[in-house]
Amino acid sequence: MPTKDDPVVIKKYANRRLYNTGTSTYVTLEDLAEMVKKGEEFSVQDAKTGDDITHSVLTQIIFELENKDGQNMLPIPFLRQLIAFYGDQMQMIVPSFLEQSMIAFAKEQERFREQMKSALGKTPMDMMKLAPMKALEEQTRRNMEMFQNAMRMFTTFPQGSPAPQPESEKKSSEKTDDLQELKEQIAAMQRKIDSMG
């Protein structure tokens, strides 16, 4: 008998139907997406073999959400970069890095919500009705900038090929030394990784 803290088991049948054993009802991918948003833990098992297929079902949910109009959260450059990491020496580091980045992003968002609530006594949704979106946009921009900068650290470059520079670095000549130092650090990391492999 599962305890309260055990994840709900969702069984996936050959006809692609999903059965929630916790509520004894059939569910859809949209229902599973709502469970994720509410923080409800679940695992998905193949009804015939008992294999854990949670990863593939969660990936399918992301695919479905990305295909809805106006729902795209994964920019094309990010997707290309992610695909490039498959089979790369850095592949085993990427999942942990992405997980930690998303945890940090969620904490930052929660901190932002708390600041908004304590400063104005309103939830961010209330504020969006009353105030311009500038503060929320700035927070999102900072979070994405942090994430992109962190991902750049893991990008490997062929020997002799320069790292792509963000627009802000192209415009600012005073950051040239910092950029060169970063390139040298990345090259040193690549040499260290190559020597380990």
PDB file of C-alpha atoms in Angstrom:
ATOM      1  CA  MET A   1       0.000   0.000   0.000  1.00  0.00           C
ATOM      2  CA  PRO A   2       1.597   3.318  -1.059  1.00  0.00           C
ATOM      3  CA  THR A   3       2.159   5.965   1.584  1.00  0.00           C
ATOM      4  CA  LYS A   4       1.077   9.586   1.258  1.00  0.00           C
ATOM      5  CA  ASP A   5       4.568  10.686   0.158  1.00  0.00           C
ATOM      6  CA  ASP A   6       4.966   8.009  -2.534  1.00  0.00           C
ATOM      7  CA  PRO A   7       4.547   9.258  -6.085  1.00  0.00           C
ATOM      8  CA  VAL A   8       1.269   8.358  -7.781  1.00  0.00           C
ATOM      9  CA  VAL A   9       1.680   5.610 -10.364  1.00  0.00           C
ATOM     10  CA  ILE A  10       0.332   6.366 -13.813  1.00  0.00           C
ATOM     11  CA  LYS A  11       0.003   3.338 -16.052  1.00  0.00           C
ATOM     12  CA  LYS A  12       0.323   3.767 -19.801  1.00  0.00           C
ATOM     13  CA  TYR A  13      -1.493   1.169 -21.886  1.00  0.00           C
ATOM     14  CA  ALA A  14      -0.805   0.026 -25.446  1.00  0.00           C
ATOM     15  CA  ASN A  15      -3.718   2.138 -26.687  1.00  0.00           C
ATOM     16  CA  ARG A  16      -1.804   5.199 -25.322  1.00  0.00           C
ATOM     17  CA  ARG A  17      -4.324   5.735 -22.543  1.00  0.00           C
ATOM     18  CA  LEU A  18      -2.973   6.857 -19.196  1.00  0.00           C
ATOM     19  CA  TYR A  19      -4.523   5.548 -15.991  1.00  0.00           C
ATOM     20  CA  ASN A  20      -4.005   7.320 -12.651  1.00  0.00           C
ATOM     21  CA  THR A  21      -3.932   4.567 -10.024  1.00  0.00           C
ATOM     22  CA  GLY A  22      -4.296   7.159  -7.243  1.00  0.00           C
ATOM     23  CA  THR A  23      -7.665   8.440  -8.449  1.00  0.00           C
ATOM     24  CA  SER A  24      -8.671   5.345 -10.472  1.00  0.00           C
ATOM     25  CA  THR A  25      -9.365   7.506 -13.528  1.00  0.00           C
ATOM     26  CA  TYR A  26      -8.004   7.902 -17.014  1.00  0.00           C
ATOM     27  CA  VAL A  27      -5.958  11.059 -17.490  1.00  0.00           C
ATOM     28  CA  THR A  28      -4.468  13.028 -20.373  1.00  0.00           C
ATOM     29  CA  LEU A  29      -1.073  14.624 -20.908  1.00  0.00           C
ATOM     30  CA  GLU A  30      -2.694  17.931 -19.987  1.00  0.00           C
ATOM     31  CA  ASP A  31      -3.777  16.425 -16.662  1.00  0.00           C
ATOM     32  CA  LEU A  32      -0.206  15.273 -16.021  1.00  0.00           C
ATOM     33  CA  ALA A  33       1.085  18.768 -16.890  1.00  0.00           C
ATOM     34  CA  GLU A  34      -1.310  20.216 -14.289  1.00  0.00           C
ATOM     35  CA  MET A  35      -0.065  17.680 -11.725  1.00  0.00           C
ATOM     36  CA  VAL A  36       3.505  18.840 -12.401  1.00  0.00           C
ATOM     37  CA  LYS A  37       2.490  22.498 -11.981  1.00  0.00           C
ATOM     38  CA  LYS A  38       0.852  21.663  -8.647  1.00  0.00           C
ATOM     39  CA  GLY A  39       4.008  19.867  -7.496  1.00  0.00           C
ATOM     40  CA  GLU A  40       2.361  16.435  -7.395  1.00  0.00           C
ATOM     41  CA  GLU A  41       4.865  13.622  -7.755  1.00  0.00           C
ATOM     42  CA  PHE A  42       4.085  10.772 -10.134  1.00  0.00           C
ATOM     43  CA  SER A  43       5.837   8.086 -12.100  1.00  0.00           C
ATOM     44  CA  VAL A  44       4.635   6.608 -15.358  1.00  0.00           C
ATOM     45  CA  GLN A  45       4.931   2.872 -15.967  1.00  0.00           C
ATOM     46  CA  ASP A  46       4.321   0.821 -19.050  1.00  0.00           C
ATOM     47  CA  ALA A  47       1.246  -1.220 -18.072  1.00  0.00           C
ATOM     48  CA  LYS A  48       2.493  -4.352 -19.842  1.00  0.00           C
ATOM     49  CA  THR A  49       6.196  -4.428 -18.907  1.00  0.00           C
ATOM     50  CA  GLY A  50       6.233  -2.307 -15.744  1.00  0.00           C
ATOM     51  CA  ASP A  51       9.136  -0.260 -17.159  1.00  0.00           C
ATOM     52  CA  ASP A  52       9.472   3.308 -15.870  1.00  0.00           C
ATOM     53  CA  ILE A  53       8.710   5.593 -18.829  1.00  0.00           C
ATOM     54  CA  THR A  54       8.347   8.843 -16.855  1.00  0.00           C
ATOM     55  CA  HIS A  55      11.166  10.555 -18.762  1.00  0.00           C
ATOM     56  CA  SER A  56       9.658   9.912 -22.183  1.00  0.00           C
ATOM     57  CA  VAL A  57       6.173  10.986 -21.052  1.00  0.00           C
ATOM     58  CA  LEU A  58       7.493  14.239 -19.523  1.00  0.00           C
ATOM     59  CA  THR A  59       9.421  14.886 -22.741  1.00  0.00           C
ATOM     60  CA  GLN A  60       6.215  14.274 -24.686  1.00  0.00           C
ATOM     61  CA  ILE A  61       4.400  16.819 -22.488  1.00  0.00           C
ATOM     62  CA  ILE A  62       7.087  19.409 -23.255  1.00  0.00           C
ATOM     63  CA  PHE A  63       6.807  18.608 -26.970  1.00  0.00           C
ATOM     64  CA  GLU A  64       3.027  19.072 -26.842  1.00  0.00           C
ATOM     65  CA  LEU A  65       3.305  22.356 -24.911  1.00  0.00           C
ATOM     66  CA  GLU A  66       5.983  23.696 -27.266  1.00  0.00           C
ATOM     67  CA  ASN A  67       3.691  23.038 -30.237  1.00  0.00           C
ATOM     68  CA  LYS A  68       0.844  25.127 -28.836  1.00  0.00           C
ATOM     69  CA  ASP A  69       0.614  28.659 -30.218  1.00  0.00           C
ATOM     70  CA  GLY A  70       2.340  31.173 -27.979  1.00  0.00           C
ATOM     71  CA  GLN A  71       3.758  28.502 -25.654  1.00  0.00           C
ATOM     72  CA  ASN A  72       7.330  28.298 -26.970  1.00  0.00           C
ATOM     73  CA  MET A  73       9.744  28.550 -24.045  1.00  0.00           C
ATOM     74  CA  LEU A  74      12.753  26.843 -25.598  1.00  0.00           C
ATOM     75  CA  PRO A  75      14.494  29.190 -28.045  1.00  0.00           C
ATOM     76  CA  ILE A  76      15.960  27.680 -31.203  1.00  0.00           C
ATOM     77  CA  PRO A  77      19.600  28.511 -30.260  1.00  0.00           C
ATOM     78  CA  PHE A  78      19.090  26.730 -26.928  1.00  0.00           C
ATOM     79  CA  LEU A  79      17.603  23.670 -28.660  1.00  0.00           C
ATOM     80  CA  ARG A  80      20.496  23.571 -31.131  1.00  0.00           C
ATOM     81  CA  GLN A  81      23.010  23.843 -28.310  1.00  0.00           C
ATOM     82  CA  LEU A  82      21.263  21.131 -26.325  1.00  0.00           C
ATOM     83  CA  ILE A  83      21.212  18.780 -29.328  1.00  0.00           C
ATOM     84  CA  ALA A  84      24.914  19.442 -29.892  1.00  0.00           C
ATOM     85  CA  PHE A  85      25.684  18.172 -26.380  1.00  0.00           C
ATOM     86  CA  TYR A  86      24.313  14.693 -27.148  1.00  0.00           C
ATOM     87  CA  GLY A  87      27.299  12.385 -27.632  1.00  0.00           C
ATOM     88  CA  ASP A  88      29.676  15.169 -26.529  1.00  0.00           C
ATOM     89  CA  GLN A  89      32.161  14.779 -23.683  1.00  0.00           C
ATOM     90  CA  MET A  90      30.085  17.227 -21.656  1.00  0.00           C
ATOM     91  CA  GLN A  91      26.857  15.210 -22.025  1.00  0.00           C
ATOM     92  CA  MET A  92      27.029  13.712 -18.545  1.00  0.00           C
ATOM     93  CA  ILE A  93      27.454  17.164 -16.959  1.00  0.00           C
ATOM     94  CA  VAL A  94      24.575  18.865 -18.783  1.00  0.00           C
ATOM     95  CA  PRO A  95      21.618  17.194 -16.954  1.00  0.00           C
ATOM     96  CA  SER A  96      22.992  18.116 -13.531  1.00  0.00           C
ATOM     97  CA  PHE A  97      23.808  21.627 -14.713  1.00  0.00           C
ATOM     98  CA  LEU A  98      20.333  22.138 -16.198  1.00  0.00           C
ATOM     99  CA  GLU A  99      18.685  20.789 -13.053  1.00  0.00           C
ATOM    100  CA  GLN A 100      20.696  23.115 -10.795  1.00  0.00           C
ATOM    101  CA  SER A 101      20.024  26.059 -13.120  1.00  0.00           C
ATOM    102  CA  MET A 102      16.275  25.434 -13.022  1.00  0.00           C
ATOM    103  CA  ILE A 103      16.350  25.123  -9.220  1.00  0.00           C
ATOM    104  CA  ALA A 104      18.218  28.446  -9.006  1.00  0.00           C
ATOM    105  CA  PHE A 105      15.780  30.016 -11.484  1.00  0.00           C
ATOM    106  CA  ALA A 106      12.770  28.802  -9.445  1.00  0.00           C
ATOM    107  CA  LYS A 107      14.300  30.155  -6.219  1.00  0.00           C
ATOM    108  CA  GLU A 108      14.933  33.514  -7.901  1.00  0.00           C
ATOM    109  CA  GLN A 109      11.337  33.630  -9.138  1.00  0.00           C
ATOM    110  CA  GLU A 110      10.032  32.787  -5.664  1.00  0.00           C
ATOM    111  CA  ARG A 111      12.233  35.497  -4.150  1.00  0.00           C
ATOM    112  CA  PHE A 112      10.856  37.964  -6.712  1.00  0.00           C
ATOM    113  CA  ARG A 113       7.263  36.982  -5.841  1.00  0.00           C
ATOM    114  CA  GLU A 114       7.945  37.439  -2.138  1.00  0.00           C
ATOM    115  CA  GLN A 115       9.535  40.858  -2.712  1.00  0.00           C
ATOM    116  CA  MET A 116       6.550  41.977  -4.774  1.00  0.00           C
ATOM    117  CA  LYS A 117       4.121  40.683  -2.178  1.00  0.00           C
ATOM    118  CA  SER A 118       5.915  42.210   0.824  1.00  0.00           C
ATOM    119  CA  ALA A 119       6.592  45.525  -0.906  1.00  0.00           C
ATOM    120  CA  LEU A 120       3.114  46.060  -2.192  1.00  0.00           C
ATOM    121  CA  GLY A 121       0.950  43.506  -0.409  1.00  0.00           C
ATOM    122  CA  LYS A 122      -0.106  42.119  -3.736  1.00  0.00           C
ATOM    123  CA  THR A 123       0.640  38.978  -5.684  1.00  0.00           C
ATOM    124  CA  PRO A 124       2.588  39.293  -8.961  1.00  0.00           C
ATOM    125  CA  MET A 125      -0.658  38.578 -10.839  1.00  0.00           C
ATOM    126  CA  ASP A 126      -2.366  41.493  -9.053  1.00  0.00           C
ATOM    127  CA  MET A 127       0.609  43.688  -9.907  1.00  0.00           C
ATOM    128  CA  MET A 128       0.437  42.741 -13.573  1.00  0.00           C
ATOM    129  CA  LYS A 129      -3.118  44.068 -13.628  1.00  0.00           C
ATOM    130  CA  LEU A 130      -2.055  47.343 -12.010  1.00  0.00           C
ATOM    131  CA  ALA A 131       1.534  48.062 -13.050  1.00  0.00           C
ATOM    132  CA  PRO A 132       3.565  47.786 -16.238  1.00  0.00           C
ATOM    133  CA  MET A 133       5.314  44.504 -16.953  1.00  0.00           C
ATOM    134  CA  LYS A 134       8.722  46.182 -16.887  1.00  0.00           C
ATOM    135  CA  ALA A 135       9.833  44.719 -13.534  1.00  0.00           C
ATOM    136  CA  LEU A 136       8.794  41.196 -14.505  1.00  0.00           C
ATOM    137  CA  GLU A 137      10.449  41.527 -17.911  1.00  0.00           C
ATOM    138  CA  GLU A 138      13.666  42.754 -16.296  1.00  0.00           C
ATOM    139  CA  GLN A 139      13.685  39.825 -13.869  1.00  0.00           C
ATOM    140  CA  THR A 140      13.100  37.355 -16.688  1.00  0.00           C
ATOM    141  CA  ARG A 141      15.822  38.980 -18.799  1.00  0.00           C
ATOM    142  CA  ARG A 142      18.312  38.732 -15.907  1.00  0.00           C
ATOM    143  CA  ASN A 143      17.446  35.083 -15.308  1.00  0.00           C
ATOM    144  CA  MET A 144      17.824  34.201 -18.996  1.00  0.00           C
ATOM    145  CA  GLU A 145      21.102  36.129 -19.186  1.00  0.00           C
ATOM    146  CA  MET A 146      22.422  34.198 -16.184  1.00  0.00           C
ATOM    147  CA  PHE A 147      21.327  30.904 -17.731  1.00  0.00           C
ATOM    148  CA  GLN A 148      22.842  31.705 -21.145  1.00  0.00           C
ATOM    149  CA  ASN A 149      26.129  32.849 -19.604  1.00  0.00           C
ATOM    150  CA  ALA A 150      26.328  29.639 -17.602  1.00  0.00           C
ATOM    151  CA  MET A 151      25.583  27.532 -20.696  1.00  0.00           C
ATOM    152  CA  ARG A 152      28.348  29.352 -22.624  1.00  0.00           C
ATOM    153  CA  MET A 153      30.848  27.997 -20.082  1.00  0.00           C
ATOM    154  CA  PHE A 154      30.030  24.484 -21.229  1.00  0.00           C
ATOM    155  CA  THR A 155      30.147  25.163 -24.974  1.00  0.00           C
ATOM    156  CA  THR A 156      33.166  23.594 -26.637  1.00  0.00           C
ATOM    157  CA  PHE A 157      34.828  25.369 -29.533  1.00  0.00           C
ATOM    158  CA  PRO A 158      37.036  23.831 -32.229  1.00  0.00           C
ATOM    159  CA  GLN A 159      40.692  24.833 -32.001  1.00  0.00           C
ATOM    160  CA  GLY A 160      41.302  28.257 -33.514  1.00  0.00           C
ATOM    161  CA  SER A 161      37.617  29.159 -33.795  1.00  0.00           C
ATOM    162  CA  PRO A 162      36.484  32.139 -31.708  1.00  0.00           C
ATOM    163  CA  ALA A 163      33.611  31.874 -29.257  1.00  0.00           C
ATOM    164  CA  PRO A 164      30.430  33.614 -30.389  1.00  0.00           C
ATOM    165  CA  GLN A 165      30.120  36.943 -28.597  1.00  0.00           C
ATOM    166  CA  PRO A 166      26.892  38.401 -27.258  1.00  0.00           C
ATOM    167  CA  GLU A 167      25.879  41.723 -28.846  1.00  0.00           C
ATOM    168  CA  SER A 168      26.751  43.645 -25.678  1.00  0.00           C
ATOM    169  CA  GLU A 169      30.350  42.357 -25.805  1.00  0.00           C
ATOM    170  CA  LYS A 170      30.728  43.264 -29.472  1.00  0.00           C
ATOM    171  CA  LYS A 171      29.816  46.863 -28.670  1.00  0.00           C
ATOM    172  CA  SER A 172      32.036  47.214 -25.629  1.00  0.00           C
ATOM    173  CA  SER A 173      35.778  47.291 -26.289  1.00  0.00           C
ATOM    174  CA  GLU A 174      36.574  47.406 -22.572  1.00  0.00           C
ATOM    175  CA  LYS A 175      35.333  43.816 -22.155  1.00  0.00           C
ATOM    176  CA  THR A 176      37.832  42.452 -24.716  1.00  0.00           C
ATOM    177  CA  ASP A 177      40.339  41.464 -22.024  1.00  0.00           C
ATOM    178  CA  ASP A 178      37.660  39.665 -19.999  1.00  0.00           C
ATOM    179  CA  LEU A 179      36.477  37.832 -23.080  1.00  0.00           C
ATOM    180  CA  GLN A 180      40.016  36.752 -23.985  1.00  0.00           C
ATOM    181  CA  GLU A 181      40.531  35.498 -20.445  1.00  0.00           C
ATOM    182  CA  LEU A 182      37.275  33.544 -20.626  1.00  0.00           C
ATOM    183  CA  LYS A 183      38.337  32.005 -23.955  1.00  0.00           C
ATOM    184  CA  GLU A 184      41.622  30.952 -22.424  1.00  0.00           C
ATOM    185  CA  GLN A 185      39.840  29.397 -19.446  1.00  0.00           C
ATOM    186  CA  ILE A 186      37.484  27.490 -21.755  1.00  0.00           C
ATOM    187  CA  ALA A 187      40.403  26.303 -23.884  1.00  0.00           C
ATOM    188  CA  ALA A 188      42.202  25.156 -20.719  1.00  0.00           C
ATOM    189  CA  MET A 189      39.054  23.303 -19.571  1.00  0.00           C
ATOM    190  CA  GLN A 190      38.785  21.638 -23.003  1.00  0.00           C
ATOM    191  CA  ARG A 191      42.426  20.543 -22.898  1.00  0.00           C
ATOM    192  CA  LYS A 192      41.885  19.087 -19.416  1.00  0.00           C
ATOM    193  CA  ILE A 193      38.759  17.227 -20.581  1.00  0.00           C
ATOM    194  CA  ASP A 194      40.583  15.943 -23.690  1.00  0.00           C
ATOM    195  CA  SER A 195      43.431  14.643 -21.543  1.00  0.00           C
ATOM    196  CA  MET A 196      40.943  12.769 -19.310  1.00  0.00           C
ATOM    197  CA  GLY A 197      39.186  11.092 -22.282  1.00  0.00           C
TER     198      GLY A 197
END
